[in-house]
Amino acid sequence: VSVRVRTHANPLRRFVDLHPPDWNLVYDDPDRPFALEFGSSKGEFLLRHAALMPHFNILGTEIRKPLVEDLAARIHEAGFRNAHVIFGNIAGRLREFTPTGRLDAVYCFFPDPWPKKRHHKRRVISPALLDELALLMPPGAVLHAMTDHAALHQDLRGVAAEHDAFTEIEPPPLPARSGWEEHCLATARPFNVMAWKRAA
Ligand SMILES: C[S@@+](CC[C@H](N)C(=O)[O-])C[C@H]1O[C@@H](n2cnc3c(N)ncnc32)[C@H](O)[C@@H]1O
């Protein structure tokens, strides 16, 4: 089933009902290592992660409701008890959405670029988000990102370089491909892969 969605949704709009679920209802074992994905969209990466990394729980976030409903149905159909998706922008409330209090891996693939300066506050990765991540990621945990937007690539590298808690590293292999990554590969569209390690 294909879903029609607006291209860009404002992540700063109010998400009524933005509450963490009862983790015991969504995961078999909420104490497993925990991965967070911002902007799961159709969920290609999240579903593959769930299948390939059964020892991990993964939480996806997405601000476009039809995509969330579709992905939730797919998780249910696949019978995954180590994957869940949340409708909303959880920036500012990451602690509440981290069942173990520990973010063992964070993924942000092809976030919307919001190129106009007055819209930069809508971007997912911001200095404030890095402050939050720094509190929850143990030393050595990795924030992975990809973008096909050259200006955003430079901007992200700059934002992270200014944060004491993160060190840019050679991107480690990822457990699976994202949907947009596959699109880029299929159409020879250039993109950048980035990774930062939570410093000790
Ligand atoms: C270009 S798509 C990339 C999708 C996917 N990550 C991939 O690589 O195939 C960006 C997605 O992020 C979602 N998004 C934008 N801002 C977000 C936010 N603050 N929190 C969660 N999702 C967000 C958008 O609705 C969109 O589905």
PDB file of C-alpha atoms in Angstrom, residues 89-96 129 132:
ATOM      1  CA  ASN A  89       9.482  15.073  17.206  1.00  0.00           C
ATOM      2  CA  ILE A  90      11.051  13.799  20.412  1.00  0.00           C
ATOM      3  CA  ALA A  91      13.859  16.380  20.488  1.00  0.00           C
ATOM      4  CA  GLY A  92      14.022  17.846  23.990  1.00  0.00           C
ATOM      5  CA  ARG A  93      12.479  14.699  25.489  1.00  0.00           C
ATOM      6  CA  LEU A  94      14.989  12.005  24.560  1.00  0.00           C
ATOM      7  CA  ARG A  95      15.400  10.730  28.117  1.00  0.00           C
ATOM      8  CA  GLU A  96      11.694   9.844  28.283  1.00  0.00           C
ATOM      9  CA  LEU A 129      20.165  17.781  20.281  1.00  0.00           C
ATOM     10  CA  GLU A 132      20.845  15.770  24.880  1.00  0.00           C
TER      11      GLU A 132
END
